[in-house]
XYZ file of C-alpha atoms in Angstrom:
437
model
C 111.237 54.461 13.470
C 108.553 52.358 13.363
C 107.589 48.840 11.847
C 104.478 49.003 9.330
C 104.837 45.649 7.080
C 101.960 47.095 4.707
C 104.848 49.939 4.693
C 107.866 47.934 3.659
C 109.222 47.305 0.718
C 108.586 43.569 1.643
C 105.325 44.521 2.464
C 104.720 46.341 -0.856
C 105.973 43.680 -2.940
C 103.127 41.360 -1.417
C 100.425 43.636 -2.149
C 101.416 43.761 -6.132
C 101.896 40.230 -5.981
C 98.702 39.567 -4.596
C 96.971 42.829 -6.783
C 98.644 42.892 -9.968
C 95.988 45.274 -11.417
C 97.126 47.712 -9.290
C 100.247 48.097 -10.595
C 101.075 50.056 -14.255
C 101.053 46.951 -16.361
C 103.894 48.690 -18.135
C 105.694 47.944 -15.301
C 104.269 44.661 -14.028
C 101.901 43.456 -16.598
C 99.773 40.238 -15.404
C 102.551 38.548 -14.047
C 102.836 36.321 -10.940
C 106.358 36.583 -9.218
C 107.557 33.277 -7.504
C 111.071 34.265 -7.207
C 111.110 37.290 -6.280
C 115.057 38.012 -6.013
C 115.180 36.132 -10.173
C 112.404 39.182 -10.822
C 114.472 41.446 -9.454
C 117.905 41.009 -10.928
C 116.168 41.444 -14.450
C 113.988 44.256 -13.336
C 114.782 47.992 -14.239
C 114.866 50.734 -12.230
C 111.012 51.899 -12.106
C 109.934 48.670 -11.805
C 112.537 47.847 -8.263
C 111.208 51.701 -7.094
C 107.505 50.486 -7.448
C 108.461 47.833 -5.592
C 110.443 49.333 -2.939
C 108.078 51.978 -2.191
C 109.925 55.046 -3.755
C 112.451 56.337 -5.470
C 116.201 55.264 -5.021
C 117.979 58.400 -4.525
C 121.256 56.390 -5.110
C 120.538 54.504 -7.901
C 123.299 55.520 -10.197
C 125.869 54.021 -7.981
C 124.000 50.761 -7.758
C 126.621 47.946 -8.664
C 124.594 46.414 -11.534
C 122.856 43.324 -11.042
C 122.467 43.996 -7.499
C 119.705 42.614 -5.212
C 118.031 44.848 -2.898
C 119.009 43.951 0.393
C 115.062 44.326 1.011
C 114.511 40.387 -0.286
C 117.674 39.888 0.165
C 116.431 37.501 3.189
C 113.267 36.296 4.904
C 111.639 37.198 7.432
C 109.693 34.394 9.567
C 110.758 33.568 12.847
C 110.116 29.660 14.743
C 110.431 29.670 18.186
C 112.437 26.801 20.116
C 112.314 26.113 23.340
C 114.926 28.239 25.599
C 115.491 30.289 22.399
C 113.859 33.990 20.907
C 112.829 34.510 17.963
C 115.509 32.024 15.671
C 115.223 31.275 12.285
C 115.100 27.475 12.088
C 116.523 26.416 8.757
C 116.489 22.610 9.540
C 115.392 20.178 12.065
C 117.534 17.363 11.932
C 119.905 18.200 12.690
C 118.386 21.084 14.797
C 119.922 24.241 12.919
C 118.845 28.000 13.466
C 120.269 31.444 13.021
C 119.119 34.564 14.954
C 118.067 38.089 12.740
C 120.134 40.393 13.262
C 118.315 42.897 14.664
C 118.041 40.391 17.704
C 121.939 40.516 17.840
C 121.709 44.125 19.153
C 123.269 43.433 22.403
C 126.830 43.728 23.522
C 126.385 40.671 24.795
C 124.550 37.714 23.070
C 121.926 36.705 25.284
C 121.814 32.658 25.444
C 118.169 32.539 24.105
C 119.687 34.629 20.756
C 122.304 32.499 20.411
C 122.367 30.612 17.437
C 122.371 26.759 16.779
C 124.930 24.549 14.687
C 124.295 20.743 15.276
C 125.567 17.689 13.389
C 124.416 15.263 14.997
C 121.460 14.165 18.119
C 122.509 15.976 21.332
C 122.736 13.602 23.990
C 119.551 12.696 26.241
C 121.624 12.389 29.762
C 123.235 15.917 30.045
C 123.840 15.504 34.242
C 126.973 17.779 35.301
C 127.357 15.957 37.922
C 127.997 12.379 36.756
C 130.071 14.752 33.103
C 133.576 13.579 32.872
C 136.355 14.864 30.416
C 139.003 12.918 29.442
C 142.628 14.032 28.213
C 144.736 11.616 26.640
C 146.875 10.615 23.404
C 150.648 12.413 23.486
C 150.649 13.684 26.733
C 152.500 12.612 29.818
C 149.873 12.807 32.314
C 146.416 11.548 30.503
C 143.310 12.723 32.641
C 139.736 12.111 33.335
C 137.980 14.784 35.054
C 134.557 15.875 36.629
C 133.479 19.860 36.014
C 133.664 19.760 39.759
C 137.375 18.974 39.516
C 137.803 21.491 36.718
C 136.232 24.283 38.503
C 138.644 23.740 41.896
C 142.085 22.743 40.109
C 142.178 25.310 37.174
C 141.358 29.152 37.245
C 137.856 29.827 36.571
C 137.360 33.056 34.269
C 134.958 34.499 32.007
C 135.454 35.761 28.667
C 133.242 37.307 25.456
C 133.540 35.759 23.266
C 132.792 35.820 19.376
C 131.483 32.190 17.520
C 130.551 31.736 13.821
C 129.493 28.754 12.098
C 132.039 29.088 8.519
C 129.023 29.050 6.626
C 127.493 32.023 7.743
C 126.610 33.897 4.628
C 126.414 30.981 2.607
C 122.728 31.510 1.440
C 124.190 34.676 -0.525
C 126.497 32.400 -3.138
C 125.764 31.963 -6.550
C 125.564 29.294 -8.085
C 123.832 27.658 -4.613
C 126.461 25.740 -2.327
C 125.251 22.759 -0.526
C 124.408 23.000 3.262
C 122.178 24.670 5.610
C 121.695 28.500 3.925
C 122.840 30.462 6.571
C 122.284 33.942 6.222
C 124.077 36.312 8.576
C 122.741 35.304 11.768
C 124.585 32.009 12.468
C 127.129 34.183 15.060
C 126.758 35.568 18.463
C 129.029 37.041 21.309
C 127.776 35.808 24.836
C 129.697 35.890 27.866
C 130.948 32.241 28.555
C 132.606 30.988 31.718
C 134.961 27.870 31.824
C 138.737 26.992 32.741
C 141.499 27.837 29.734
C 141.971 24.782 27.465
C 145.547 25.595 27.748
C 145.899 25.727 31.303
C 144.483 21.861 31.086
C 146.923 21.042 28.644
C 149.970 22.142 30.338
C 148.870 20.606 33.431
C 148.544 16.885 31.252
C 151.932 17.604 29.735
C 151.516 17.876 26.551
C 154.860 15.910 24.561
C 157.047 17.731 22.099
C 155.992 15.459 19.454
C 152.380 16.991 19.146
C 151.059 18.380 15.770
C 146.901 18.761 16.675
C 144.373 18.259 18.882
C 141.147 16.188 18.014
C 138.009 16.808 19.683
C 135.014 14.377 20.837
C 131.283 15.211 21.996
C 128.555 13.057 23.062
C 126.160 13.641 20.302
C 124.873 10.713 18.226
C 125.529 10.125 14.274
C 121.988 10.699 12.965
C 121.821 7.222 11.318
C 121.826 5.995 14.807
C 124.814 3.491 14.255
C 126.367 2.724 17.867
C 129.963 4.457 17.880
C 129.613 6.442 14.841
C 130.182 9.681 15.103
C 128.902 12.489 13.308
C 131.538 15.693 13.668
C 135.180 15.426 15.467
C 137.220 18.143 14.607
C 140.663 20.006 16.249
C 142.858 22.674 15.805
C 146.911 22.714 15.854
C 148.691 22.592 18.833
C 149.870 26.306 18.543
C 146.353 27.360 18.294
C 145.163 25.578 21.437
C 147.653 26.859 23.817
C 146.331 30.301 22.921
C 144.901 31.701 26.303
C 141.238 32.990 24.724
C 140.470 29.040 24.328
C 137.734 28.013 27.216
C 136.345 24.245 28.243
C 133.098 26.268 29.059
C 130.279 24.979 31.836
C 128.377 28.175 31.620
C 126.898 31.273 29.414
C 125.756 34.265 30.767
C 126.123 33.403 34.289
C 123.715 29.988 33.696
C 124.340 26.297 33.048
C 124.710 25.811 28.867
C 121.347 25.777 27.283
C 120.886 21.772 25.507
C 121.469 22.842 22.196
C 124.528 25.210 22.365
C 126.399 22.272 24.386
C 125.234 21.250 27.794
C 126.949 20.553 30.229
C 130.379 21.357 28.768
C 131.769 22.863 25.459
C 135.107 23.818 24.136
C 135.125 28.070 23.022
C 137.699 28.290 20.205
C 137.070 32.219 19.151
C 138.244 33.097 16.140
C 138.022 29.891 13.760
C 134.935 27.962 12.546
C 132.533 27.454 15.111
C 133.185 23.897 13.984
C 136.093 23.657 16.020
C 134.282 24.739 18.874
C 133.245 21.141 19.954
C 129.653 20.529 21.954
C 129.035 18.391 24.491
C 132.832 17.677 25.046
C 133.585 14.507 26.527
C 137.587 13.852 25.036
C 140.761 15.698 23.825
C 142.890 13.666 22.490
C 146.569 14.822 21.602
C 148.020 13.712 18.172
C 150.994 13.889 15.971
C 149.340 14.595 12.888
C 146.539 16.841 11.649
C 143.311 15.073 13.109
C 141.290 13.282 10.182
C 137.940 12.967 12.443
C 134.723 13.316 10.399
C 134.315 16.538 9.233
C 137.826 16.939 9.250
C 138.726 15.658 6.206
C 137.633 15.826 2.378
C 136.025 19.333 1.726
C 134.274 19.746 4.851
C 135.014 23.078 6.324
C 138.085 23.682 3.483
C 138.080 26.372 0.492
C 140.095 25.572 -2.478
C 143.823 27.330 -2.674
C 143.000 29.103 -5.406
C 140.513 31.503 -6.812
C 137.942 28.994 -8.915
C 134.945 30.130 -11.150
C 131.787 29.854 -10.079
C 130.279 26.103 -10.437
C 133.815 25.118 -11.254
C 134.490 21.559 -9.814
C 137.503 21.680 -7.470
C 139.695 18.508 -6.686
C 139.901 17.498 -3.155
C 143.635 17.811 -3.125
C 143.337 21.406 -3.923
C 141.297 22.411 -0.609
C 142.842 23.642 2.286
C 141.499 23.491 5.938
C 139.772 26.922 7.250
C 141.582 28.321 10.211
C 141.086 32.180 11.393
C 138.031 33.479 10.215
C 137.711 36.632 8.223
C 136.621 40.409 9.098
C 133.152 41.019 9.101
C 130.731 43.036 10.404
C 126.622 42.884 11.092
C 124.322 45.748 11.153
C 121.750 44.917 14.450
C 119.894 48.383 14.491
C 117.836 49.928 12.300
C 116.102 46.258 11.184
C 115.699 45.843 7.456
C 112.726 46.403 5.769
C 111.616 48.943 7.854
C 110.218 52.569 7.048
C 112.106 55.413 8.219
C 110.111 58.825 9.308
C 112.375 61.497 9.522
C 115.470 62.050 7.984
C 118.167 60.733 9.622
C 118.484 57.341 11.745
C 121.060 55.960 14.369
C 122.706 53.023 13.182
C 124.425 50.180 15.344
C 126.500 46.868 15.069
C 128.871 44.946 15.728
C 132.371 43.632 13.731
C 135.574 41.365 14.518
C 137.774 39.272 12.589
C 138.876 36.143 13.547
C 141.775 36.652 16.237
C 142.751 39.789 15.257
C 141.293 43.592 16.197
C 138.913 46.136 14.458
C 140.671 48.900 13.419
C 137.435 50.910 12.270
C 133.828 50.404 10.351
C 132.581 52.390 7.685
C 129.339 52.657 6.801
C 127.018 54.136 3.527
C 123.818 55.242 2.069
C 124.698 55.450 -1.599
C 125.449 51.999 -2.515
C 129.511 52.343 -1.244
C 129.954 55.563 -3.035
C 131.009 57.390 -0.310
C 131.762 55.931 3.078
C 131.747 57.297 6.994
C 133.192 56.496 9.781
C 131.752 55.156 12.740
C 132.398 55.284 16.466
C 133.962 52.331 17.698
C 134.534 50.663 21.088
C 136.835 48.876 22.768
C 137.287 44.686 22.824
C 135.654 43.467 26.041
C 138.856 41.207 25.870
C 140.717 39.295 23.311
C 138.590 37.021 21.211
C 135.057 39.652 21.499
C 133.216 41.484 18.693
C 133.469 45.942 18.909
C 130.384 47.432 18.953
C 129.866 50.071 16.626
C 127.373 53.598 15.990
C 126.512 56.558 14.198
C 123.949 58.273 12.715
C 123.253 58.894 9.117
C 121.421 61.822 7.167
C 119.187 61.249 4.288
C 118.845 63.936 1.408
C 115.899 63.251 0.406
C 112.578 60.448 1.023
C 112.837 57.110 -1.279
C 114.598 53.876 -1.028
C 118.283 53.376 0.863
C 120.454 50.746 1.596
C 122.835 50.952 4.553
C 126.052 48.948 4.241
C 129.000 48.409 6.659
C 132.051 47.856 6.126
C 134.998 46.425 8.637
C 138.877 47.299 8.276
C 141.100 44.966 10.894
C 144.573 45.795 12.697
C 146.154 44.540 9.686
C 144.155 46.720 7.229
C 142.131 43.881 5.678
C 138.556 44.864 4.563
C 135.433 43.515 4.127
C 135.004 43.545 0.211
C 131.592 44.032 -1.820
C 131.864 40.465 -3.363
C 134.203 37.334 -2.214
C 135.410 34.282 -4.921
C 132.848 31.684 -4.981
C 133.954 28.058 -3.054
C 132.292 25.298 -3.684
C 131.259 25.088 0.152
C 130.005 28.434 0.474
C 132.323 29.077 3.344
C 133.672 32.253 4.513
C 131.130 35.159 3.059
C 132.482 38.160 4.287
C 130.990 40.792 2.069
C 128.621 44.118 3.407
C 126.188 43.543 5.417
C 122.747 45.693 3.920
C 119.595 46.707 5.621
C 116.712 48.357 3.102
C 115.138 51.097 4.771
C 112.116 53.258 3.202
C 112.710 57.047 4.252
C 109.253 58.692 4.483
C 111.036 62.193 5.599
C-alpha cells in the first residue's frame, strides 16, 4: 500500500476544486466547493465516484445521506514539543488528538499520546519538592512525597486505556460546543504508579463516604489566584477498584508536561476527565463532589433520548460514568490507495471497564460483517488489539468499518442519539481506501 495524495480521494477532490474544467460540468458545473462534506451529502452517486476516484462497488448499501469517511476528517498534522505528529485543535488551553493511524501500537507511545487540558499546566513541575495530600473523611489524612509513595505502597505497572468523553464529538449534527475531537483523543500507554486504592485504605477511608474530589496544580486561564479551572471525582466504589493508579511515570519515563507531570491519577474506563493532571489533593466527601466541571452539563448526557438541537434542562442530565464500546481502525490509514486486492487491517477496541468479546469488520457499507482475530487484555483496564485481512471484488471506492461487541453483548451502533454536549460517540469507525487492483 502506498500513500500518493494526488491518488486519494482527498487528493482528487483538490484537483477538481482547483480545475473545475476538468471535470464533466454535468457533474460539477463551474462551481467552487467550500464545504466539502455540505457538497457531498447533496451529491449523487457519479458525482461522489468522480470524486473518490472510482466507482463504489457498494453503493447500494450506502445508508443514505452518508458522508464518505474520505472527508470525513482532516488531515494536517502540528507538531508539539515531546509529541508526533498531533492534531492541535486549540491552544489555550493546549488541546490535540493523535490520527489514528499513529495509534497503531499496542502500546501508546508517550509522544502519540493525546492532550486534554483545562487549564495552564503548572511552571514548577520538580518531583522532588511534589507532595500529595489526602484528607476530608478519612481517619488518617496524609501528605506525601512520590518518594514516600514509591517505598510505602506497591509499585506496579498497568495498560491502560484513557479517552477524553468527547472523543467523536466533531461527528454530531447539529455542532455541539467544545473542542471537535475526532477519534484520536484516546491512547493506551503503559503507566506506572501506586493503586489509588491501596492509598486510600491505608488513610482510612470512614463509612460515611459517598465520592472522591480531585485537585491539580494547573491554573484557571483567567489567571484569578485560587480559581480553579477542572476538579472532578468519582464514587467511592469506583475508586477502590484496583485498575485505579496515582501514576509518576509512562512508558518507563517521567510524565511528559502536558499529559500530567510529575504525578497524575489513571481512572481507566470513565472520562478521561476524571483522570486528574498534575494531582496535588484527594479529598474524601460525603456527597457527590460539585468541583468545576462537575456540575451543570459538563461531562453529563441528558436521561433521555432528545432530538437533535432540542434544548435539555439541567435537571434532566446525568453525570457520565463507564464509557462505552468502541473501537479505532490504526492500519490501513484513510485516504489511501490500495494496489492489489486485498489489505491487512488492524486496531484496537475496549469498552469502558468491561471486556471485548469480538470486532467485526466490513467493506460494503455494514452489509455483511467478518470477524476478526482478537487478542487478549494486557490486564484489566487495556484496549484488545485486533486483525484480519479483507478481499476486494473488484477496483473502485471502499469504506472499511469496525465494529466492537463487549462481554455483555453491547455493540457499537451505526448512529448514537444526539446530546447536547456531544459526549459519548461511539459509532463505526471508517477509513476510505481507493482499490487500484
Amino acid at each position: 500500500m502506498a500513500k500518493d495524495k494526488k491518488n486519494t480521494p482527498q487528493g482528487i477532490f483538490e484537483f477538481y476544486e482547483k480545475n473545475p474544467d476538468s471535470a464533466d460540468k454535468n457533474v460539477f458545473g463551474r462551481v467552487s466547493f467550500p464545504d466539502r462534506r455540505g457538497f457531498l451529502k447533496g451529491a449523487g452517486l457519479a458525482t461522489m465516484a468522480a470524486v473518490l476516484g472510482g466507482a463504489i462497488p457498494f453503493h447500494r448499501n450506502m445508508p443514505a445521506g452518508l458522508i464518505p469517511a474520505a472527508f470525513a476528517e482532516g488531515l494536517d498534522d502540528v507538531v508539539i514539543e515531546g509529541k508526533d505528529g498531533l492534531t492541535v485543535l486549540n491552544d489555550r488551553p493546549m488541546n490535540a488528538e493523535t490520527p489514528p493511524h499513529l495509534l497503531n501500537d499496542d502500546i501508546t507511545p508517550t509522544s502519540r499520546h493525546f492532550i486534554r487540558n483545562n487549564g495552564i499546566p503548572p511552571a514548577d513541575v520538580n518531583p522532588d519538592a511534589w507532595k500529595l495530600t489526602i484528607d476530608g473523611l478519612v481517619d488518617n489524612p496524609m501528605t506525601l512525597t512520590i518518594e514516600e509513595l514509591k517505598k510505602n505502597f506497591d509499585v506496579v505497572e498497568q495498560q491502560l486505556v484513557l479517552e477524553c468523553g468527547g472523543n467523536g464529538r466533531a461527528f454530531f449534527e447539529p455542532k455541539a460546543t467544545g473542542n471537535q475531537w475526532t477519534y484520536g483523543a484516546v491512547g493506551c500507554s503503559a503507566w506506572t504508579g501506586v493503586r489509588l486504592a491501596d492509598v486510600l485504605k491505608a488513610a482510612g477511608v470512614k463509612d460515611n463516604a459517598v465520592y472522591t474530589a480531585h485537585y491539580g496544580a494547573d491554573k484557571d486561564l483567567s489567571g484569578k489566584e485560587g480559581k480553579i479551572p477542572i476538579s472532578r471525582g468519582v464514587p467511592i466504589i469506583k475508586a477502590m477498584s484496583s485498575e485505579n493508579l496515582i501514576a509518576f511515570a509512562q512508558n518507563g519515563e517521567a510524565l511528559h508536561p502536558m499529559n500530567g507531570a510529575p504525578i497524575r491519577l489513571i481512572i481507566p474506563g470513565w472520562p478521561g476527565s476524571c483522570s486528574q493532571k498534575w494531582l496535588t489533593r484527594i479529598q474524601i466527601r460525603d456527597q457527590i463532589h460539585d468541583g468545576p466541571k462537575m456540575t451543570g452539563t459538563s461531562y453529563r448526557v441528558p436521561n433521555r433520548p432528545v432530538a437533535p438541537g432540542e434544548k435539555v434542562d439541567e435537571k434532566d442530565f446525568e453525570i457520565i460514568e463507564r464509557m462505552p464500546v468502541k473501537s479505532l481502525i490504526t492500519s490501513p490509514q484513510t485516504n489511501t490507495t490500495v494496489s492489489g486486492s486485498e489489505t491487512s487491517v488492524r486496531g484496537h477496541a475496549w469498552s469502558g471497564d468491561r471486556k471485548i468479546e469480538k470486532v467485526q469488520v466490513s467493506i460494503d457499507f455494514g452489509a455483511t460483517w467478518m470477524d476478526a482475530d482478537l487478542s487478549a487484555p494486557a490486564n484489566e483496564g487495556a484496549w484488545q488489539t485486533f486483525t484480519t485481512k479483507v478481499k476486494f471484488p473488484q477496483p473502485g471506492y471502499y469504506e472499511i468499518w469496525a465494529k466492537a461487541t463487549d462481554d455483555k453483548g453491547i455493540s457499537q451502533p451505526f448512529a448514537i442519539a444526539w446530546n447536547p454536549k456531544g459526549y459519548l460517540n461511539n459509532t463505526f469507525h471508517r477509513v476510505a481506501l481507493v482499490v487500484n487492483g
